[in-house]
Amino acid sequence: MEDHIRFSEEQDALILLDQRYLPVREEAFVCSGVKDIIYALQTMVVRGAPAIGVTAAYGCYLAAREVDPADPHWSEGVMSRLDKLAQARPTAVNLKWAVNRMRAAWQDNEAITNLGELADFWLSLARQIQAEDIAMCKAIGRFGGELLEDGDTVMTHCNAGALATAGYGTALGVIRGGVDMGKRIQVIANETRPFLQGARLTAYELHKDNIPVKVACDNACSLLMARKLVHKVVVGADRIAANGDVANKIGTSGVAILARHYGIPFYVAAPSSTFDPDTPDGNRIPIEDRPPREVTHVGDVQITPSGVEVFNVAFDITPNELITGIVTEQGVVYPPYGETIASMIFHNR
Ligand SMILES: CSC[C@H]1O[C@H](OP(=O)(O)O)[C@H](O)[C@@H]1O
């Protein structure tokens, strides 16, 4: 599944598989301008840290395309659009990472003298970022697949699969890597209330790939681990602080605590772009609050009484001491994370 984010030359637009309607409907969402990209990010037409970064990269191209080339202040027009794009969602560092990479590449390229050249340059760079992400996910799969044993049942939380990246996935990349090595892997996909990325997206992806998957209610985690039905846990990440604390979908830290209690290895899988040198620890990671309707409704069905307030905190922080290892495209990072992240990840930037 590498075509859920597709640039159409014919339409001069980014075509997204609308993840809000999966698995029931496979529907395209067309982004013809930056506002469409911001809407798609904020409403989770497309979601998942690396996928957000790739989509934002194409959003920079669309920003260059919609500014009037006759405007003498065209560069300010582009920059203001990029600033708005970078604010679309606060937690996944990949969004700001992608926008900053596009901006820096422009500023470092003295050959770009007009808006048309900038647009062409950015379209090429967005395509490069998309290809790099798939390659990173497959490298994560090779390193992570080695951690799995034939016959393992792996629990995952939310969706860190092809749909959360440019393709192949991070946590699901580890699972696909194990399967590609000939290992018989089964998956328990936590449904992941309230947006149900596990029940709707992870189950959709793995079922299409004929990888055995069972959906579990989030509340079943402890019982499944107590019954020794879980051999390993692998999840994705939205931002990894310099000390190894991990921001990921709400509920992840609870799974990590239970995994530690039951003696089950807990791995995080993420590309280097998810590590943030400017965030020293998890307490500094901004956590997104999302619209109450995601909790009060399942689809169009209201499940909570009108007038009753709800919590809809979209991420939580897993302390680094609960993490067995972080699988990246450069290898598996093990504790002491402050030192190993600095030497393996930040040193190579
Ligand atoms: C491969 S990163 C996927 C990461 O993003 C998800 O959040 P959201 O669906 O809100 O974008 C979740 O935290 C996944 O682990």
Short mmCIF file of C-alpha atoms and ligand atoms in Angstrom, two decimals:
data_model
loop_
_atom_site.label_atom_id
_atom_site.label_comp_id
_atom_site.label_asym_id
_atom_site.label_seq_id
_atom_site.Cartn_x
_atom_site.Cartn_y
_atom_site.Cartn_z
CA MET A 1 0.00 0.00 0.00
CA GLU A 2 2.15 2.85 -1.30
CA ASP A 3 -0.46 4.81 -3.25
CA HIS A 4 -2.54 6.26 -0.43
CA ILE A 5 -0.59 9.49 -0.89
CA ARG A 6 -0.32 10.14 -4.63
CA PHE A 7 0.59 13.30 -6.54
CA SER A 8 -1.42 13.66 -9.76
CA GLU A 9 0.39 15.52 -12.54
CA GLU A 10 -2.88 15.54 -14.49
CA GLN A 11 -4.81 17.26 -11.68
CA ASP A 12 -1.77 19.11 -10.25
CA ALA A 13 -3.09 17.94 -6.89
CA LEU A 14 -2.30 15.54 -4.06
CA ILE A 15 -4.72 12.61 -3.95
CA LEU A 16 -5.19 11.05 -0.51
CA LEU A 17 -6.98 7.84 0.44
CA ASP A 18 -9.51 9.22 2.93
CA GLN A 19 -8.76 7.28 6.10
CA ARG A 20 -11.87 8.59 7.86
CA TYR A 21 -14.04 6.13 5.90
CA LEU A 22 -11.84 3.01 6.02
CA PRO A 23 -12.41 0.13 6.12
CA VAL A 24 -15.96 0.53 4.83
CA ARG A 25 -15.26 2.89 1.93
CA GLU A 26 -12.12 3.53 -0.12
CA GLU A 27 -12.63 7.18 -1.12
CA ALA A 28 -10.18 9.76 -2.53
CA PHE A 29 -9.71 13.21 -1.06
CA VAL A 30 -8.25 15.75 -3.52
CA CYS A 31 -5.90 18.46 -2.21
CA SER A 32 -5.60 21.27 -4.74
CA GLY A 33 -4.22 23.86 -2.33
CA VAL A 34 -2.69 24.37 1.12
CA LYS A 35 -6.08 24.82 2.79
CA ASP A 36 -7.08 21.35 1.55
CA ILE A 37 -3.86 19.91 3.02
CA ILE A 38 -4.42 21.62 6.39
CA TYR A 39 -8.03 20.39 6.45
CA ALA A 40 -6.90 16.85 5.57
CA LEU A 41 -4.32 16.89 8.39
CA GLN A 42 -6.64 18.37 11.01
CA THR A 43 -9.59 16.06 10.24
CA MET A 44 -7.32 13.01 9.86
CA VAL A 45 -8.10 12.31 6.25
CA VAL A 46 -4.42 11.43 6.46
CA ARG A 47 -2.69 10.79 9.80
CA GLY A 48 0.38 9.15 11.23
CA ALA A 49 3.59 11.06 11.87
CA PRO A 50 5.60 10.16 8.75
CA ALA A 51 2.52 10.37 6.49
CA ILE A 52 1.83 13.81 7.94
CA GLY A 53 5.38 14.86 7.06
CA VAL A 54 5.14 13.57 3.48
CA THR A 55 1.75 15.24 3.00
CA ALA A 56 3.10 18.52 4.36
CA ALA A 57 6.01 18.36 1.91
CA TYR A 58 3.53 18.27 -0.98
CA GLY A 59 1.62 21.03 0.81
CA CYS A 60 4.68 23.25 0.45
CA TYR A 61 4.60 22.64 -3.32
CA LEU A 62 0.90 23.54 -3.42
CA ALA A 63 1.69 26.72 -1.47
CA ALA A 64 4.18 27.77 -4.14
CA ARG A 65 1.63 26.96 -6.84
CA GLU A 66 -1.15 29.13 -5.39
CA VAL A 67 0.82 32.36 -4.88
CA ASP A 68 0.64 34.89 -7.75
CA PRO A 69 4.04 34.91 -9.49
CA ALA A 70 3.43 38.56 -10.41
CA ASP A 71 3.25 39.47 -6.72
CA PRO A 72 6.55 41.23 -5.85
CA HIS A 73 6.19 39.81 -2.32
CA TRP A 74 5.62 36.24 -3.50
CA SER A 75 8.20 34.78 -1.11
CA GLU A 76 6.37 36.23 1.92
CA GLY A 77 3.15 34.75 0.58
CA VAL A 78 4.77 31.34 0.39
CA MET A 79 6.32 31.62 3.85
CA SER A 80 3.06 32.62 5.53
CA ARG A 81 1.36 29.58 4.02
CA LEU A 82 4.14 27.32 5.26
CA ASP A 83 3.77 28.78 8.76
CA LYS A 84 0.05 27.92 8.77
CA LEU A 85 0.77 24.44 7.39
CA ALA A 86 3.32 23.73 10.15
CA GLN A 87 0.67 24.48 12.81
CA ALA A 88 -1.91 22.01 11.47
CA ARG A 89 -1.24 19.41 14.25
CA PRO A 90 1.06 19.97 17.24
CA THR A 91 2.41 16.60 18.40
CA ALA A 92 3.99 14.77 15.45
CA VAL A 93 7.39 16.41 14.96
CA ASN A 94 7.49 15.16 11.36
CA LEU A 95 5.17 17.99 10.29
CA LYS A 96 7.54 20.76 11.35
CA TRP A 97 10.51 18.64 10.27
CA ALA A 98 9.17 18.39 6.71
CA VAL A 99 8.21 22.06 6.41
CA ASN A 100 11.56 23.17 7.82
CA ARG A 101 13.41 20.83 5.44
CA MET A 102 11.56 22.27 2.45
CA ARG A 103 12.18 25.83 3.61
CA ALA A 104 15.88 25.22 4.31
CA ALA A 105 16.41 23.49 0.96
CA TRP A 106 14.99 26.57 -0.78
CA GLN A 107 17.15 28.97 1.22
CA ASP A 108 20.25 26.88 0.47
CA ASN A 109 19.54 26.76 -3.27
CA GLU A 110 20.74 29.97 -4.91
CA ALA A 111 19.68 28.69 -8.36
CA ILE A 112 16.02 29.29 -7.52
CA THR A 113 15.15 32.78 -8.74
CA ASN A 114 11.37 32.67 -9.22
CA LEU A 115 8.19 31.00 -8.02
CA GLY A 116 7.99 28.53 -10.89
CA GLU A 117 11.48 27.25 -10.20
CA LEU A 118 10.63 26.98 -6.49
CA ALA A 119 7.49 24.95 -7.23
CA ASP A 120 9.38 22.56 -9.50
CA PHE A 121 12.18 22.21 -6.93
CA TRP A 122 9.73 21.49 -4.11
CA LEU A 123 7.71 18.95 -6.08
CA SER A 124 10.91 17.03 -6.75
CA LEU A 125 11.93 17.26 -3.08
CA ALA A 126 8.49 16.13 -1.87
CA ARG A 127 8.76 13.08 -4.08
CA GLN A 128 12.24 12.42 -2.67
CA ILE A 129 10.95 12.67 0.92
CA GLN A 130 8.15 10.24 0.06
CA ALA A 131 10.61 7.73 -1.44
CA GLU A 132 13.01 8.14 1.49
CA ASP A 133 10.22 7.38 3.95
CA ILE A 134 9.33 4.09 2.28
CA ALA A 135 13.01 3.12 2.21
CA MET A 136 13.35 4.01 5.91
CA CYS A 137 10.30 1.91 6.77
CA LYS A 138 11.72 -1.10 4.93
CA ALA A 139 15.03 -0.67 6.76
CA ILE A 140 13.09 -0.52 10.03
CA GLY A 141 11.44 -3.74 8.90
CA ARG A 142 14.78 -5.45 8.36
CA PHE A 143 16.18 -4.42 11.75
CA GLY A 144 12.89 -4.98 13.56
CA GLY A 145 12.07 -8.27 11.90
CA GLU A 146 15.23 -9.72 13.47
CA LEU A 147 13.75 -9.02 16.92
CA LEU A 148 10.72 -11.24 16.27
CA GLU A 149 10.68 -15.01 16.62
CA ASP A 150 8.80 -17.49 14.48
CA GLY A 151 5.38 -17.99 16.07
CA ASP A 152 5.31 -14.66 17.90
CA THR A 153 2.06 -12.86 18.61
CA VAL A 154 2.77 -9.14 18.49
CA MET A 155 0.46 -6.54 20.00
CA THR A 156 0.32 -3.11 18.44
CA HIS A 157 -1.60 0.03 19.34
CA CYS A 158 -3.17 2.51 16.93
CA ASN A 159 -1.94 2.35 13.34
CA ALA A 160 1.74 2.69 12.56
CA GLY A 161 1.44 0.97 9.22
CA ALA A 162 1.59 1.88 5.56
CA LEU A 163 -1.32 4.26 6.13
CA ALA A 164 0.68 6.15 8.77
CA THR A 165 3.73 6.46 6.54
CA ALA A 166 4.52 6.67 2.83
CA GLY A 167 4.22 2.90 2.77
CA TYR A 168 5.17 -0.39 4.53
CA GLY A 169 4.93 1.22 7.99
CA THR A 170 7.02 1.47 11.11
CA ALA A 171 5.48 -0.78 13.77
CA LEU A 172 3.74 -2.73 11.02
CA GLY A 173 7.00 -2.49 9.09
CA VAL A 174 8.62 -4.52 11.88
CA ILE A 175 5.83 -7.09 11.57
CA ARG A 176 6.06 -7.13 7.76
CA GLY A 177 9.85 -7.47 8.11
CA GLY A 178 9.42 -10.55 10.28
CA VAL A 179 6.91 -12.03 7.85
CA ASP A 180 9.22 -11.27 4.92
CA MET A 181 11.91 -13.27 6.75
CA GLY A 182 9.55 -16.26 6.74
CA LYS A 183 8.52 -15.96 10.39
CA ARG A 184 4.91 -16.88 11.28
CA ILE A 185 3.67 -13.73 13.03
CA GLN A 186 0.19 -13.08 14.38
CA VAL A 187 -0.96 -9.62 15.41
CA ILE A 188 -3.28 -8.31 18.10
CA ALA A 189 -4.47 -4.88 17.03
CA ASN A 190 -5.79 -2.78 19.90
CA GLU A 191 -8.89 -1.03 18.59
CA THR A 192 -7.54 2.32 19.89
CA ARG A 193 -10.50 4.42 20.93
CA PRO A 194 -11.73 6.95 20.03
CA PHE A 195 -10.61 7.22 16.37
CA LEU A 196 -10.25 3.42 16.13
CA GLN A 197 -7.07 3.41 14.05
CA GLY A 198 -6.35 -0.15 15.19
CA ALA A 199 -9.76 -1.64 14.51
CA ARG A 200 -10.26 0.27 11.27
CA LEU A 201 -6.80 0.78 9.76
CA THR A 202 -4.33 -1.77 11.17
CA ALA A 203 -6.82 -4.61 10.75
CA TYR A 204 -7.60 -3.35 7.21
CA GLU A 205 -3.92 -3.28 6.22
CA LEU A 206 -2.92 -6.64 7.70
CA HIS A 207 -6.03 -8.43 6.45
CA LYS A 208 -5.26 -7.20 2.92
CA ASP A 209 -1.72 -8.55 3.33
CA ASN A 210 -3.00 -11.92 4.65
CA ILE A 211 -1.19 -11.38 7.96
CA PRO A 212 -3.26 -12.97 10.78
CA VAL A 213 -4.75 -10.21 12.92
CA LYS A 214 -7.29 -10.08 15.74
CA VAL A 215 -8.82 -6.85 17.01
CA ALA A 216 -8.91 -6.45 20.79
CA CYS A 217 -10.80 -3.94 22.88
CA ASP A 218 -8.32 -1.56 24.51
CA ASN A 219 -9.53 -2.81 27.91
CA ALA A 220 -8.51 -6.41 27.11
CA CYS A 221 -4.78 -5.63 27.15
CA SER A 222 -4.04 -6.81 30.70
CA LEU A 223 -6.01 -10.03 30.39
CA LEU A 224 -4.37 -10.92 27.06
CA MET A 225 -0.93 -10.37 28.56
CA ALA A 226 -1.83 -12.28 31.74
CA ARG A 227 -2.91 -15.23 29.58
CA LYS A 228 0.53 -15.08 27.84
CA LEU A 229 -1.14 -14.39 24.49
CA VAL A 230 1.26 -11.51 23.79
CA HIS A 231 4.96 -12.19 23.13
CA LYS A 232 6.05 -8.67 22.12
CA VAL A 233 4.61 -5.20 21.74
CA VAL A 234 5.60 -2.90 18.87
CA VAL A 235 4.15 0.61 18.47
CA GLY A 236 4.89 3.71 16.44
CA ALA A 237 5.77 7.19 17.64
CA ASP A 238 4.78 10.76 16.90
CA ARG A 239 7.72 12.39 18.60
CA ILE A 240 10.72 10.97 20.47
CA ALA A 241 12.45 13.30 22.92
CA ALA A 242 16.23 13.48 23.23
CA ASN A 243 16.08 11.28 26.34
CA GLY A 244 14.01 8.58 24.62
CA ASP A 245 10.59 9.46 26.06
CA VAL A 246 7.99 8.69 23.38
CA ALA A 247 4.77 10.47 22.44
CA ASN A 248 2.32 8.13 20.80
CA LYS A 249 -1.42 7.56 20.56
CA ILE A 250 -3.37 7.77 23.82
CA GLY A 251 -3.25 4.47 25.63
CA THR A 252 0.31 3.60 24.59
CA SER A 253 1.80 4.35 28.00
CA GLY A 254 -0.76 2.07 29.62
CA VAL A 255 0.22 -0.76 27.29
CA ALA A 256 3.87 -0.11 28.14
CA ILE A 257 3.19 -0.22 31.89
CA LEU A 258 1.30 -3.49 31.52
CA ALA A 259 4.04 -4.95 29.30
CA ARG A 260 6.61 -4.14 31.99
CA HIS A 261 4.36 -5.72 34.65
CA TYR A 262 4.01 -8.94 32.65
CA GLY A 263 7.66 -9.02 31.49
CA ILE A 264 6.88 -8.51 27.77
CA PRO A 265 9.39 -6.65 25.52
CA PHE A 266 8.02 -3.26 24.43
CA TYR A 267 9.51 -1.79 21.24
CA VAL A 268 8.96 1.51 19.50
CA ALA A 269 9.55 1.78 15.74
CA ALA A 270 10.23 5.15 14.13
CA PRO A 271 12.39 6.80 11.46
CA SER A 272 15.09 9.28 12.41
CA SER A 273 12.76 12.16 11.41
CA THR A 274 10.61 11.40 14.49
CA PHE A 275 13.42 12.16 16.95
CA ASP A 276 13.41 15.76 18.15
CA PRO A 277 16.73 17.17 19.44
CA ASP A 278 14.90 20.35 20.53
CA THR A 279 12.70 18.41 22.98
CA PRO A 280 14.78 17.24 25.95
CA ASP A 281 12.13 15.01 27.54
CA GLY A 282 8.53 13.88 27.21
CA ASN A 283 7.15 16.59 29.48
CA ARG A 284 8.01 19.16 26.78
CA ILE A 285 6.09 17.41 23.99
CA PRO A 286 2.87 19.29 23.11
CA ILE A 287 -0.12 16.97 23.41
CA GLU A 288 -3.04 17.50 21.06
CA ASP A 289 -6.59 17.84 22.33
CA ARG A 290 -9.05 16.74 19.68
CA PRO A 291 -12.75 17.49 19.01
CA PRO A 292 -15.19 16.00 21.59
CA ARG A 293 -17.26 14.44 18.81
CA GLU A 294 -14.61 11.77 18.32
CA VAL A 295 -15.54 10.51 21.82
CA THR A 296 -19.25 11.33 21.92
CA HIS A 297 -19.98 9.57 18.62
CA VAL A 298 -19.02 6.42 16.79
CA GLY A 299 -19.61 7.45 13.23
CA ASP A 300 -22.97 9.21 13.30
CA VAL A 301 -24.19 7.36 16.39
CA GLN A 302 -24.13 9.39 19.62
CA ILE A 303 -22.96 7.27 22.57
CA THR A 304 -22.72 9.80 25.40
CA PRO A 305 -25.48 11.97 26.88
CA SER A 306 -25.77 15.45 25.39
CA GLY A 307 -24.34 18.08 27.70
CA VAL A 308 -21.82 15.71 29.33
CA GLU A 309 -18.21 16.84 28.83
CA VAL A 310 -15.55 14.38 27.59
CA PHE A 311 -11.77 14.08 27.55
CA ASN A 312 -10.20 13.67 24.11
CA VAL A 313 -6.46 13.86 24.68
CA ALA A 314 -4.94 12.36 21.53
CA PHE A 315 -1.49 11.25 22.77
CA ASP A 316 0.37 10.23 25.89
CA ILE A 317 3.99 9.92 26.91
CA THR A 318 5.74 6.60 27.47
CA PRO A 319 8.76 7.11 29.74
CA ASN A 320 11.99 5.84 28.20
CA GLU A 321 12.58 3.38 31.06
CA LEU A 322 9.59 1.31 29.85
CA ILE A 323 10.98 0.94 26.32
CA THR A 324 13.08 -2.15 25.49
CA GLY A 325 14.44 -0.68 22.25
CA ILE A 326 13.68 1.86 19.53
CA VAL A 327 13.85 0.41 16.01
CA THR A 328 15.07 2.93 13.44
CA GLU A 329 16.32 2.74 9.86
CA GLN A 330 19.85 3.02 11.27
CA GLY A 331 19.46 0.10 13.67
CA VAL A 332 17.96 -0.59 17.08
CA VAL A 333 18.64 2.07 19.70
CA TYR A 334 19.00 0.69 23.23
CA PRO A 335 19.41 2.42 26.60
CA PRO A 336 21.01 4.63 27.85
CA TYR A 337 18.85 6.55 25.36
CA GLY A 338 20.24 10.03 25.91
CA GLU A 339 23.67 8.83 24.86
CA THR A 340 22.66 6.32 22.16
CA ILE A 341 20.18 8.68 20.50
CA ALA A 342 22.81 11.42 20.43
CA SER A 343 25.42 9.13 18.87
CA MET A 344 23.21 7.07 16.51
CA ILE A 345 20.58 9.61 15.48
CA PHE A 346 21.55 13.21 16.09
CA HIS A 347 25.25 12.74 15.33
CA ASN A 348 24.33 11.52 11.82
CA ARG A 349 22.11 14.54 10.97
C1 LIG B 1 4.01 5.81 12.21
S1 LIG B 1 3.55 7.04 13.29
C2 LIG B 1 1.89 6.63 13.61
C3 LIG B 1 1.39 7.25 14.87
O1 LIG B 1 0.50 8.35 14.57
C4 LIG B 1 -0.75 8.04 15.14
O2 LIG B 1 -1.43 9.16 15.58
P1 LIG B 1 -2.58 9.77 14.63
O3 LIG B 1 -3.36 8.62 14.08
O4 LIG B 1 -3.40 10.66 15.56
O5 LIG B 1 -1.85 10.57 13.57
C5 LIG B 1 -0.40 7.13 16.30
O6 LIG B 1 0.14 7.84 17.37
C6 LIG B 1 0.60 6.25 15.62
O7 LIG B 1 1.39 5.47 16.46
#
